[in-house]
Coordinates of C-alpha atoms and ligand atoms in Angstrom, one line a residue:
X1 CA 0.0 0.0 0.0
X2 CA 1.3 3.2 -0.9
X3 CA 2.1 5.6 1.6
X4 CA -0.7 8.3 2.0
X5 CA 1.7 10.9 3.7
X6 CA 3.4 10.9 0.2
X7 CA 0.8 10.4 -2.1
X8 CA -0.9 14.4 -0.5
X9 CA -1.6 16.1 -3.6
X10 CA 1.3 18.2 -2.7
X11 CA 1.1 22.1 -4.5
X12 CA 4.2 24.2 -5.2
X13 CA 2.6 27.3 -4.5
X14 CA 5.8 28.7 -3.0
X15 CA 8.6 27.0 -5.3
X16 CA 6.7 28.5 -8.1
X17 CA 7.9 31.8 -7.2
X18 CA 10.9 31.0 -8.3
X19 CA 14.6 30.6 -7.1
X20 CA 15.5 33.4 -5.6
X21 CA 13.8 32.4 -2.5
X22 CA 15.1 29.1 -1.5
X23 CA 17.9 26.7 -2.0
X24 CA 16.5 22.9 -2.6
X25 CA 18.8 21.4 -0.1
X26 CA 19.1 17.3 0.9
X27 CA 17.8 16.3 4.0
X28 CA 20.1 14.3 6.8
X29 CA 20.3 10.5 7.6
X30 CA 19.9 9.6 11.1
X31 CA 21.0 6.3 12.9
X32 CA 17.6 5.7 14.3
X33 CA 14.0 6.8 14.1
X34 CA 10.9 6.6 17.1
X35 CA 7.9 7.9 16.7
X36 CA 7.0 10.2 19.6
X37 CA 4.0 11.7 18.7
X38 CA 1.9 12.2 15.8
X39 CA -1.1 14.3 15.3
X40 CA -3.8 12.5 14.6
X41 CA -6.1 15.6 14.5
X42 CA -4.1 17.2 12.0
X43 CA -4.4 14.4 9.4
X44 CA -8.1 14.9 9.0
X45 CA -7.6 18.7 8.3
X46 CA -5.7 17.1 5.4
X47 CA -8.2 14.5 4.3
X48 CA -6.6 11.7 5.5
X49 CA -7.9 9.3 8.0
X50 CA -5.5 8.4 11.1
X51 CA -6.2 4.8 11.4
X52 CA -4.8 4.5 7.0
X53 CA -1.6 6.8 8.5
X54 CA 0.8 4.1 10.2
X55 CA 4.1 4.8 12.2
X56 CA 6.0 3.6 9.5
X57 CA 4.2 5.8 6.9
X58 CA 5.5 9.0 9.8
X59 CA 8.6 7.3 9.4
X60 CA 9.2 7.1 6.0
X61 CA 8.0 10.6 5.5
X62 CA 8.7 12.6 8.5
X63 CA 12.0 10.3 9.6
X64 CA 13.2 9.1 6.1
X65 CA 11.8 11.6 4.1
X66 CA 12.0 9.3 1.5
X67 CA 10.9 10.0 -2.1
X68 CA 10.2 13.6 -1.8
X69 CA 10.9 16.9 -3.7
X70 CA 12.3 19.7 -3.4
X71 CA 12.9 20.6 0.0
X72 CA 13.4 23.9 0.2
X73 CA 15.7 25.8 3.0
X74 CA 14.1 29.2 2.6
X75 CA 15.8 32.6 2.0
X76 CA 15.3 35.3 5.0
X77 CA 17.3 37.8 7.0
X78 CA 15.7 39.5 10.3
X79 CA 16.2 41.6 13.3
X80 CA 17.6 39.7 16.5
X81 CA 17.5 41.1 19.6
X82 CA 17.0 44.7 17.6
X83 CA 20.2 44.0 15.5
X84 CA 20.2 43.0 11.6
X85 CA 21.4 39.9 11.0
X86 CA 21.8 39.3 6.8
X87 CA 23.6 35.5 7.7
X88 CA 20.1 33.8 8.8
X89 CA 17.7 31.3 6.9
X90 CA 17.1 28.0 7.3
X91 CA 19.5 27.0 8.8
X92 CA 18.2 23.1 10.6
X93 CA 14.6 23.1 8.5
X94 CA 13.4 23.2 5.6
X95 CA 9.9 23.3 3.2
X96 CA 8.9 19.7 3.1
X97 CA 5.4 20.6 0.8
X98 CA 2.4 22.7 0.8
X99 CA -0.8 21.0 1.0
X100 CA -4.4 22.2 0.5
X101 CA -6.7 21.6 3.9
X102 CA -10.2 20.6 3.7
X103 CA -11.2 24.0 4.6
X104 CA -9.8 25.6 1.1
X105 CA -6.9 26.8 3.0
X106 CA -3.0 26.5 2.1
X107 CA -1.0 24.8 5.1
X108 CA 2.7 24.1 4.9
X109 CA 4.9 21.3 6.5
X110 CA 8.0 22.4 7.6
X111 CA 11.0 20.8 9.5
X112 CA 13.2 21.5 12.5
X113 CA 15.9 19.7 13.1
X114 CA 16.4 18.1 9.6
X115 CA 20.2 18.5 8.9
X116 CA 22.5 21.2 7.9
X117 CA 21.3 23.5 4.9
X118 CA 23.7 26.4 3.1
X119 CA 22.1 28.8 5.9
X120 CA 23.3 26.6 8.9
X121 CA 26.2 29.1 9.9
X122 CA 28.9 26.3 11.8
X123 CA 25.7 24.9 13.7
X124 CA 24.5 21.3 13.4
X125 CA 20.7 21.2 11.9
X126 CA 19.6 19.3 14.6
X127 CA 16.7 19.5 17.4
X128 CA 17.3 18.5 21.1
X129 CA 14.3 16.2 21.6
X130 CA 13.8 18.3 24.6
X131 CA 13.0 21.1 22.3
X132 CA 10.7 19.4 20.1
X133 CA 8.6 17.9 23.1
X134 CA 8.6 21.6 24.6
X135 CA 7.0 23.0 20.8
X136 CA 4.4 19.9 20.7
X137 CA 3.6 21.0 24.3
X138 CA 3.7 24.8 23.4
X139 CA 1.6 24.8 20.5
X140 CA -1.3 21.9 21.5
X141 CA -1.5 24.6 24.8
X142 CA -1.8 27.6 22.9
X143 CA -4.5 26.0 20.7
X144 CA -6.5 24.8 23.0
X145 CA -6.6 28.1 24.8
X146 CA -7.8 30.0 21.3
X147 CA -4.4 31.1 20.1
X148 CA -3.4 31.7 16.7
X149 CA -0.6 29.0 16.4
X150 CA 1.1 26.6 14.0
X151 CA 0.6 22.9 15.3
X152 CA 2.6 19.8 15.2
X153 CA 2.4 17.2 12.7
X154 CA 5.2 14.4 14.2
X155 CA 8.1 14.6 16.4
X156 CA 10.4 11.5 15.5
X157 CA 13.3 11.0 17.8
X158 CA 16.3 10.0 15.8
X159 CA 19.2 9.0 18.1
X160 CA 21.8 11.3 17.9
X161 CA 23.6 12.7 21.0
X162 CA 23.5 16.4 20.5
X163 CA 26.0 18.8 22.5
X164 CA 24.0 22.2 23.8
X165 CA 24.9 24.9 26.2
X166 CA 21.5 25.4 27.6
X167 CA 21.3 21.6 28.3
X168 CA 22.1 18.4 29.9
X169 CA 24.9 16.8 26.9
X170 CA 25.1 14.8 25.7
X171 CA 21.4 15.3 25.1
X172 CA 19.1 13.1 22.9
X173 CA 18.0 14.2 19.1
X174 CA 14.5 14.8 17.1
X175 CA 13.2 15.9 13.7
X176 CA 10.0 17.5 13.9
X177 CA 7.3 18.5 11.1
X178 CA 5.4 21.7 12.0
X179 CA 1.8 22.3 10.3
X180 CA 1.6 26.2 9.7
X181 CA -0.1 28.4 7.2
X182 CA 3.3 29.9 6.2
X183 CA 7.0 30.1 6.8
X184 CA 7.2 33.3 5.1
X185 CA 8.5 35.9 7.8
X186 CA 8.5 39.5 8.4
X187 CA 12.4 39.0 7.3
X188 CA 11.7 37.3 4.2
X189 CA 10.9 40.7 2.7
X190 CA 13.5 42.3 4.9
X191 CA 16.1 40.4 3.3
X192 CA 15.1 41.5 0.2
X193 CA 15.4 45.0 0.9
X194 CA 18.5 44.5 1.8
X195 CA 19.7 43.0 -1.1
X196 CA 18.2 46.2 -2.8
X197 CA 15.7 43.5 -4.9
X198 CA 11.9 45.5 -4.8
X199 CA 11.5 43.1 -7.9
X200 CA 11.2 40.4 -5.9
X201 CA 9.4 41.8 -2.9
X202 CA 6.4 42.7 -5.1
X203 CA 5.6 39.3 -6.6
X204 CA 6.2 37.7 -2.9
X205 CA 3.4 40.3 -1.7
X206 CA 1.4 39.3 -4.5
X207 CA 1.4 35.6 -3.4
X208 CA 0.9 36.3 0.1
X209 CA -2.0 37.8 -0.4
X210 CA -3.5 35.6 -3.0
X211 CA -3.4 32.5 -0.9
X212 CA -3.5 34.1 2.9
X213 CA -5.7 37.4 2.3
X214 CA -7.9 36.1 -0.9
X215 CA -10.8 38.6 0.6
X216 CA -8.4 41.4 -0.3
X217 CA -7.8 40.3 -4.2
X218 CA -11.5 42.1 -5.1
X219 CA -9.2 45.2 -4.3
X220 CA -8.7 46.5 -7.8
X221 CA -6.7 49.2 -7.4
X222 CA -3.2 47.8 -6.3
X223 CA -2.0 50.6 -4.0
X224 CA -4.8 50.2 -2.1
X225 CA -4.6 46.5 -1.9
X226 CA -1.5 46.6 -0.3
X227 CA -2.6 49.2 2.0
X228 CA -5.5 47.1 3.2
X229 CA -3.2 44.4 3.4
X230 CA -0.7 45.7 5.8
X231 CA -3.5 46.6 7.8
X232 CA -5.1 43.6 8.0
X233 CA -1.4 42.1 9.2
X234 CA -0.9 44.6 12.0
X235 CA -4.7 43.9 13.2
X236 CA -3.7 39.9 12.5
X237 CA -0.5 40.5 15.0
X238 CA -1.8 43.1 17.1
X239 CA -4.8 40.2 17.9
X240 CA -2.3 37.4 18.1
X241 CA -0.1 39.4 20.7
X242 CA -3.6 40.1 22.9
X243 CA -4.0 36.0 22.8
X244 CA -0.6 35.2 24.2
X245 CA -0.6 38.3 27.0
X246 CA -4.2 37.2 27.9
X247 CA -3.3 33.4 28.8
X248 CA 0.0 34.6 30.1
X249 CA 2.4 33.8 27.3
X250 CA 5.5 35.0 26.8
X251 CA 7.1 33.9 23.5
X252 CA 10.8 34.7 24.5
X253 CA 12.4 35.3 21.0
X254 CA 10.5 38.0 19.2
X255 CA 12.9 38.6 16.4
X256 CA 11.7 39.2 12.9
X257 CA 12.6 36.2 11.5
X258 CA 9.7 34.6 13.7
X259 CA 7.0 36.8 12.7
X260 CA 4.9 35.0 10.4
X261 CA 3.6 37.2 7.6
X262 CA 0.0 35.4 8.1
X263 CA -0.3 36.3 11.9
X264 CA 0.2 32.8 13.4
X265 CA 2.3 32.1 16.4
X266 CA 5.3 29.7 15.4
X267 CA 8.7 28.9 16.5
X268 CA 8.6 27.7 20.0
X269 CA 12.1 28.2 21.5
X270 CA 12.6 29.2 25.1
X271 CA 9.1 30.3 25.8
X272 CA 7.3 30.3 28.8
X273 CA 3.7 30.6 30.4
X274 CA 4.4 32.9 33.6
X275 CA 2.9 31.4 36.9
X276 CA 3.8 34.8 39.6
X277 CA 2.2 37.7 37.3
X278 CA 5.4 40.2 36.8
X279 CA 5.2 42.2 33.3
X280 CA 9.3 41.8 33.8
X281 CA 8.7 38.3 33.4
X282 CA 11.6 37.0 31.0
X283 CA 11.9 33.3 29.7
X284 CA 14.8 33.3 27.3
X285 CA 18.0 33.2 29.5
X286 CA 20.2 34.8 27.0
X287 CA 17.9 37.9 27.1
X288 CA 19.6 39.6 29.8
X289 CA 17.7 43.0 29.1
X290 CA 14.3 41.5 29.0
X291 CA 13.8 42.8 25.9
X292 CA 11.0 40.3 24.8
X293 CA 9.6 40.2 28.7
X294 CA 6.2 39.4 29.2
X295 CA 5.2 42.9 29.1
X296 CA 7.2 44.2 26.6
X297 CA 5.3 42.0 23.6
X298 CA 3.2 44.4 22.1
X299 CA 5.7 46.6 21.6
X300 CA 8.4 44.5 20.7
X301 CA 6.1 43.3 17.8
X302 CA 5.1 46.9 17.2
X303 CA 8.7 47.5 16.9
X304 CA 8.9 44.8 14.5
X305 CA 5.7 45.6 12.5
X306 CA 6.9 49.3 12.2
X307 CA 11.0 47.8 10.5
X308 CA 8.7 45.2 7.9
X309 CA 7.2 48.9 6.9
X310 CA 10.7 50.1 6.3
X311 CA 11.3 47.0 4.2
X312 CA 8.0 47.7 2.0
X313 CA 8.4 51.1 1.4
X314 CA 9.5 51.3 -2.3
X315 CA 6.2 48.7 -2.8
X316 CA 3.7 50.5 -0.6
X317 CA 3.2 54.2 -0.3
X318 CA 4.2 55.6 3.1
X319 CA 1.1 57.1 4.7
X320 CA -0.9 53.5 3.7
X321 CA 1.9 52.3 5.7
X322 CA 1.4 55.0 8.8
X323 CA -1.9 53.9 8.3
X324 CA -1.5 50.2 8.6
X325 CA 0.5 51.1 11.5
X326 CA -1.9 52.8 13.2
X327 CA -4.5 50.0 13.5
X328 CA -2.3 48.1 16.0
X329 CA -2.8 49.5 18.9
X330 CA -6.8 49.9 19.1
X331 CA -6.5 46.6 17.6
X332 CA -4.8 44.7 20.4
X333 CA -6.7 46.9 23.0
X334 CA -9.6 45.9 22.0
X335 CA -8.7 42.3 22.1
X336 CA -6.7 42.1 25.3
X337 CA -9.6 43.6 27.0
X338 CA -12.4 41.3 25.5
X339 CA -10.2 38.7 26.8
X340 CA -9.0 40.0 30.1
X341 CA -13.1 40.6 31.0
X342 CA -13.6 36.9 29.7
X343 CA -11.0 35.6 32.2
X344 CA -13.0 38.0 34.7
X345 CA -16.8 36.2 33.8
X346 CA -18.2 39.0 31.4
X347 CA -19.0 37.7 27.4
X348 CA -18.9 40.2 25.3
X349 CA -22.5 40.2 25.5
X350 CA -22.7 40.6 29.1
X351 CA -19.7 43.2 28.7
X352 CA -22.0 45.7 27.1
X353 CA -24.4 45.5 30.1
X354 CA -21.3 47.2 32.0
X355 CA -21.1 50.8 32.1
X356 CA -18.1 52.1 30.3
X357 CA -16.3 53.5 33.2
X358 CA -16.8 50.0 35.3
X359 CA -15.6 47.9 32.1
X360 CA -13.0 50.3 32.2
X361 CA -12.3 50.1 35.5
X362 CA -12.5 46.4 36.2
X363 CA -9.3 45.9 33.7
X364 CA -7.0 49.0 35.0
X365 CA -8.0 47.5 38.7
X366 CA -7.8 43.6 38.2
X367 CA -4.1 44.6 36.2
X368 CA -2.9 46.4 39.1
X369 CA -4.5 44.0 41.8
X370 CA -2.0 41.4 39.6
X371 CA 1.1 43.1 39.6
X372 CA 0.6 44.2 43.6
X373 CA -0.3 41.0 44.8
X374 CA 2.3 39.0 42.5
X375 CA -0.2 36.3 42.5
X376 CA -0.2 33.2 40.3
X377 CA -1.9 34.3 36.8
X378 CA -3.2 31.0 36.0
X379 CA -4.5 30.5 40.2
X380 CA -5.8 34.0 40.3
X381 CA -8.4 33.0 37.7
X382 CA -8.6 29.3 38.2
X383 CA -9.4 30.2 42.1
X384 CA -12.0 32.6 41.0
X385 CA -13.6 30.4 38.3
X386 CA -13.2 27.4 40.9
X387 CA -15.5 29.8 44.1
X388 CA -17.8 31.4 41.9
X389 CA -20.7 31.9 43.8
X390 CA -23.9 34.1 42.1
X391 CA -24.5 35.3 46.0
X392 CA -20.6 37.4 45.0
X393 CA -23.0 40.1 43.2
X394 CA -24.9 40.9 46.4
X395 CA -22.9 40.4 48.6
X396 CA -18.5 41.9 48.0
X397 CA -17.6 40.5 51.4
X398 CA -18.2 36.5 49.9
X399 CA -15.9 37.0 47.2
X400 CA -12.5 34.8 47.2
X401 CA -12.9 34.6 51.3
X402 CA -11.6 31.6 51.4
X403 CA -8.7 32.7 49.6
X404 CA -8.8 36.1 51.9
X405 CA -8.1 34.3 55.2
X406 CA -4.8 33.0 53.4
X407 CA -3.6 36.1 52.0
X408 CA -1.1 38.2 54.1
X409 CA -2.6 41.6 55.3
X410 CA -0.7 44.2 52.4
X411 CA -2.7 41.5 49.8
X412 CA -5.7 41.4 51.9
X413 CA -5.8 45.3 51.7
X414 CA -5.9 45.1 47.9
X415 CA -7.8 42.4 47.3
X416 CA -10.8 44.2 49.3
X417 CA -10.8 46.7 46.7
X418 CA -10.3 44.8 44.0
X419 CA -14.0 43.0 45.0
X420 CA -15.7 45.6 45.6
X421 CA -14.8 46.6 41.8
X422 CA -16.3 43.1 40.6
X423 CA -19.2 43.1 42.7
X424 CA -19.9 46.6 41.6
X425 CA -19.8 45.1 37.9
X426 CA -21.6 41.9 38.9
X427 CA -24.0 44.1 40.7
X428 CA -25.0 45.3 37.4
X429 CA -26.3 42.7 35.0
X430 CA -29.7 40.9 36.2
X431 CA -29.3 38.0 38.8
X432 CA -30.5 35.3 35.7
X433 CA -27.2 36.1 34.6
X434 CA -24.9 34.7 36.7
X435 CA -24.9 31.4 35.6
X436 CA -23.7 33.1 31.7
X437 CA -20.9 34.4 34.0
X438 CA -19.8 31.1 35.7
X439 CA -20.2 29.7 31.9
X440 CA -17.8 32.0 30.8
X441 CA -15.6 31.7 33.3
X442 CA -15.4 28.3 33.4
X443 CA -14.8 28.1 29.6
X444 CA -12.1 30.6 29.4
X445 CA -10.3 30.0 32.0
X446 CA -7.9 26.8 32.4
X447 CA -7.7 24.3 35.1
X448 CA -3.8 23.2 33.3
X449 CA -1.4 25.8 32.8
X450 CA 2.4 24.0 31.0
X451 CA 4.6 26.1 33.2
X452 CA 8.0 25.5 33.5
X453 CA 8.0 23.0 35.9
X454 CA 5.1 21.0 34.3
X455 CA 7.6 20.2 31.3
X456 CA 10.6 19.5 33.6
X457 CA 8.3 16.9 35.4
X458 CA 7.6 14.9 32.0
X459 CA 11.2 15.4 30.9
X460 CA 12.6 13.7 33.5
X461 CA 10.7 10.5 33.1
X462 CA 11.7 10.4 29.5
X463 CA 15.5 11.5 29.9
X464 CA 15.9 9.2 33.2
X465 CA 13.9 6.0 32.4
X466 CA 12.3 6.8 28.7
X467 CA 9.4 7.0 30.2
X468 CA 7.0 8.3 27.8
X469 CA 3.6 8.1 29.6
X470 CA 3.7 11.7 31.9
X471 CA 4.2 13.7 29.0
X472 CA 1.2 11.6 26.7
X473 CA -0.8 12.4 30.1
X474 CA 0.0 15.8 30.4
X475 CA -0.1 16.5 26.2
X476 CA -4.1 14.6 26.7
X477 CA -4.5 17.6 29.9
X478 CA -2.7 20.7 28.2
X479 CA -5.7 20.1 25.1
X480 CA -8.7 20.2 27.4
X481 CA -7.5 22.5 29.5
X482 CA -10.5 23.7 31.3
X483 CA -11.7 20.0 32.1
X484 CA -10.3 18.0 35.5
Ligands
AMP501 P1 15.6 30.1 16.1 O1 16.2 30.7 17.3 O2 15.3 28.7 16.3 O3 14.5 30.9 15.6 O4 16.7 30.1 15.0 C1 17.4 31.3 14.6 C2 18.2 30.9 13.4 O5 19.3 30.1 13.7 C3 17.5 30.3 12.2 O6 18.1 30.7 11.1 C4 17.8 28.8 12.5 O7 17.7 28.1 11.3 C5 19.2 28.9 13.0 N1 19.6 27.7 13.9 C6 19.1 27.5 15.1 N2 19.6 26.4 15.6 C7 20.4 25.8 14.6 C8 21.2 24.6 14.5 N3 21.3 23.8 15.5 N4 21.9 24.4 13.4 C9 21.8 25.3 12.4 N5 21.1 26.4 12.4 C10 20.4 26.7 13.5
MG502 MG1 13.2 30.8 14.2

């Protein structure tokens, strides 16, 4: 039987643009190959059935990448840690294929950890398998919690010992296929700005649009195209930033060469979901600044948003840039705060029975209850979805007591305040509407959080006794997050 992971009616949508954007490159042989996990959800958005996929058929594919052509290693530059850096690319992955979804919709498969390429700069290709299990983890969470985010088609452990500074080494080896709607990046036109090449940046704009923003190819006129365009991407990351600070992400390596031009979340390196709320909050060690902190995110991906403009402006006029530009920041308030009140009990719906001032007023308060108290994130909201009581809107003094009587007295002292905030808000929708809050609450906010530690406590199984079982148990727990 043939193999159904290579027999995809695989498009060329993106080698068709033609060679100045990759390098076909071969992929590398490894002694060994396990199967670790496959995504079984994925394969239907694909039309294939999981129980015709086998483990070999990963294998082969995913592990062997037998029969299959091109791969490309794509072509990009990008800003790291706010300085240019024209020696980047592909430098451990490459574009395995592009496949049409069921839904209509373009999605690529691309590799990390598949062997050296022309862009690999002295470094090895390869992927810790630490690293791949921490991007399956990273991206099933974000999912689950309504994030824009690439997925993970396979991680296949290929038994290499891999030496790496910010780990145990020898450490153990992986190839991984991510499931995204693009690898083209913010510094896939930068690079081409660089290289002083506006011929090539225009056709690369044309594709992007035509199969990630089709609603915008009614646009006749073409200046205005692209202007729409570049708004819609700063509304796209200006909405994708609001996801991750609302569930209390914090990506860790906002550089431009992992901004995706289609507004997904990819690239799961050192991130981190914060437990102690602290805008500070850094999770990439070698970011001794805290540039890309927890708090820091919208602007760092302004920042970014605002050098792409830079790298358009001989294709797009400059005040259709300004103005593209200027949709970010409405943009991601408005988001952060639908979501912030959603974590708090109040739909959008019930939002608007709010007054503006109390909406208003619930966020600033509920933000600086957080960063006073230095409470958990996850177990401020958890706690209050877990004591929900509809008695709370008569009655402020019933609100977290039980939590209350734990707190020490400078916490206490803001935490009254805080409730008498949410009563007042509670106060004002109708008493048949407190189940709709407990709803909400209870769908928004979830019971698992991956912090740090979770991972560590289903690595160590696998590293000490290969032990595989905690992290299938915790992977099952990080996708329904808000069940027991
Ligand atoms: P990242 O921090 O994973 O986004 O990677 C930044 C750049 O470094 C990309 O161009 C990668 O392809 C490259 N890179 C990261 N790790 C390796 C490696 N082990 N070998 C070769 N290139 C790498
Ligand atoms: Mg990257």
């Amino acid at each position: 039987m043939a193999n159904p992971l290579l027999t995809l009616p695989y498009e060329s949508a993106l080698a068709d643009l033609g060679a100045d954007y990759y390098d076909p490159v071969t992929a590398a042989t490894f002694p060994e190959h396990s199967l670790r996990f496959r995504n079984d959800e994925l394969l239907g958005k694909v039309g294939l059935k999981p129980e015709g996929v086998s483990d070999r058929d990963f294998i082969e594919a995913f592990g062997q990448f037998q029969d299959h052509q091109p791969l490309l290693a794509l072509r990009y530059h990008g800003y790291q840690f706010r300085n240019y850096n024209p020696f980047l690319g592909d430098g451990r992955g490459f574009l395995y294929g592009q496949v049409r979804g069921t839904d209509g919709k373009l999605y690529d498969f691309g590799t990390k950890g598949s062997g050296p390429t022309p862009y690999s700069r002295g470094g090895d290709g390869r992927l810790t398998l630490k690293g791949g299990v921490r991007e399956v983890l990273a991206a099933e969470a974000l999912h689950a919690l309504g994030v824009n985010t690439s997925r993970t088609l396979s991680l296949i452990e290929t038994g290499e010992s891999l030496y790496r500074g910010d780990e145990p080494s020898p450490t153990r080896s992986a190839v991984m296929v991510r499931f995204s709607h693009s690898h083209i990046r913010f510094g896939t036109f930068e690079r081409l700005s660089y290289i002083k090449r506006p011929d090539l940046i225009r056709p690369l704009l044309d594709h992007v649009i035509a199969v990630y923003y089709p609603h915008l190819q009614s646009i006749a006129d073409q200046q205005d195209r692209y202007a729409q365009w570049f708004a819609d991407l700063s509304e796209r990351l200006a909405t994708l930033v609001a996801q991750w600070m609302s569930v209390g992400f914090c990506q860790a390596v906002l550089n431009t060469d992992n901004m995706s031009i289609t507004g997904e979340g990819f690239d799961y390196g050192p991130f981190a979901f914060m437990d102690e709320y602290d805008p500070r909050f850094t999770a990439a060690y070698f970011d001794y600044s805290g540039l890309y902190c927890y708090g820091n995110q919208p602007g760092a991906c302004y920042w970014n948003l605002e050098k792409l403009a830079i790298a358009l402006t001989d294709i797009i006029d400059k005040p259709n840039l300004e103005a593209g530009l200027a949709q970010y920041q409405p943009k991601y308030a408005e988001v952060f705060s639908d979501r912030l009140r959603q974590k708090l009990g109040f739909t959008p719906d019930l939002s608007l029975a709010l007054s503006a001032i109390a909406a208003r007023d619930l966020l600033t308060h509920t933000l600086d209850l957080l960063e006073k108290t230095h409470v958990s994130y996850p177990d401020f909201f958890a706690t209050l979805t877990r004591q929900f009581d509809p008695n709370w809107q008569n009655d402020a003094s019933l609100i977290l007591a039980p939590t209350l009587e734990k707190s020490d007295p400078a916490a206490v002292e803001l935490l009254h305040q805080w409730r008498s905030h949410y009563q007042h808000c509670l106060s004002q929708l109708p008493a048949e509407k407190m189940s709709d809050v407990q709803n909400c609450l209870q769908a928004t906010n979830p019971k698992t959080v991956l912090l740090r530690s979770q991972i560590e406590a289903v690595w160590a199984p696998i590293t000490e006794q290969d032990n595989w079982q905690p992290f299938y148990e915790l992977l099952k727990k990080v996708r329904n997050p808000m069940k027991d």
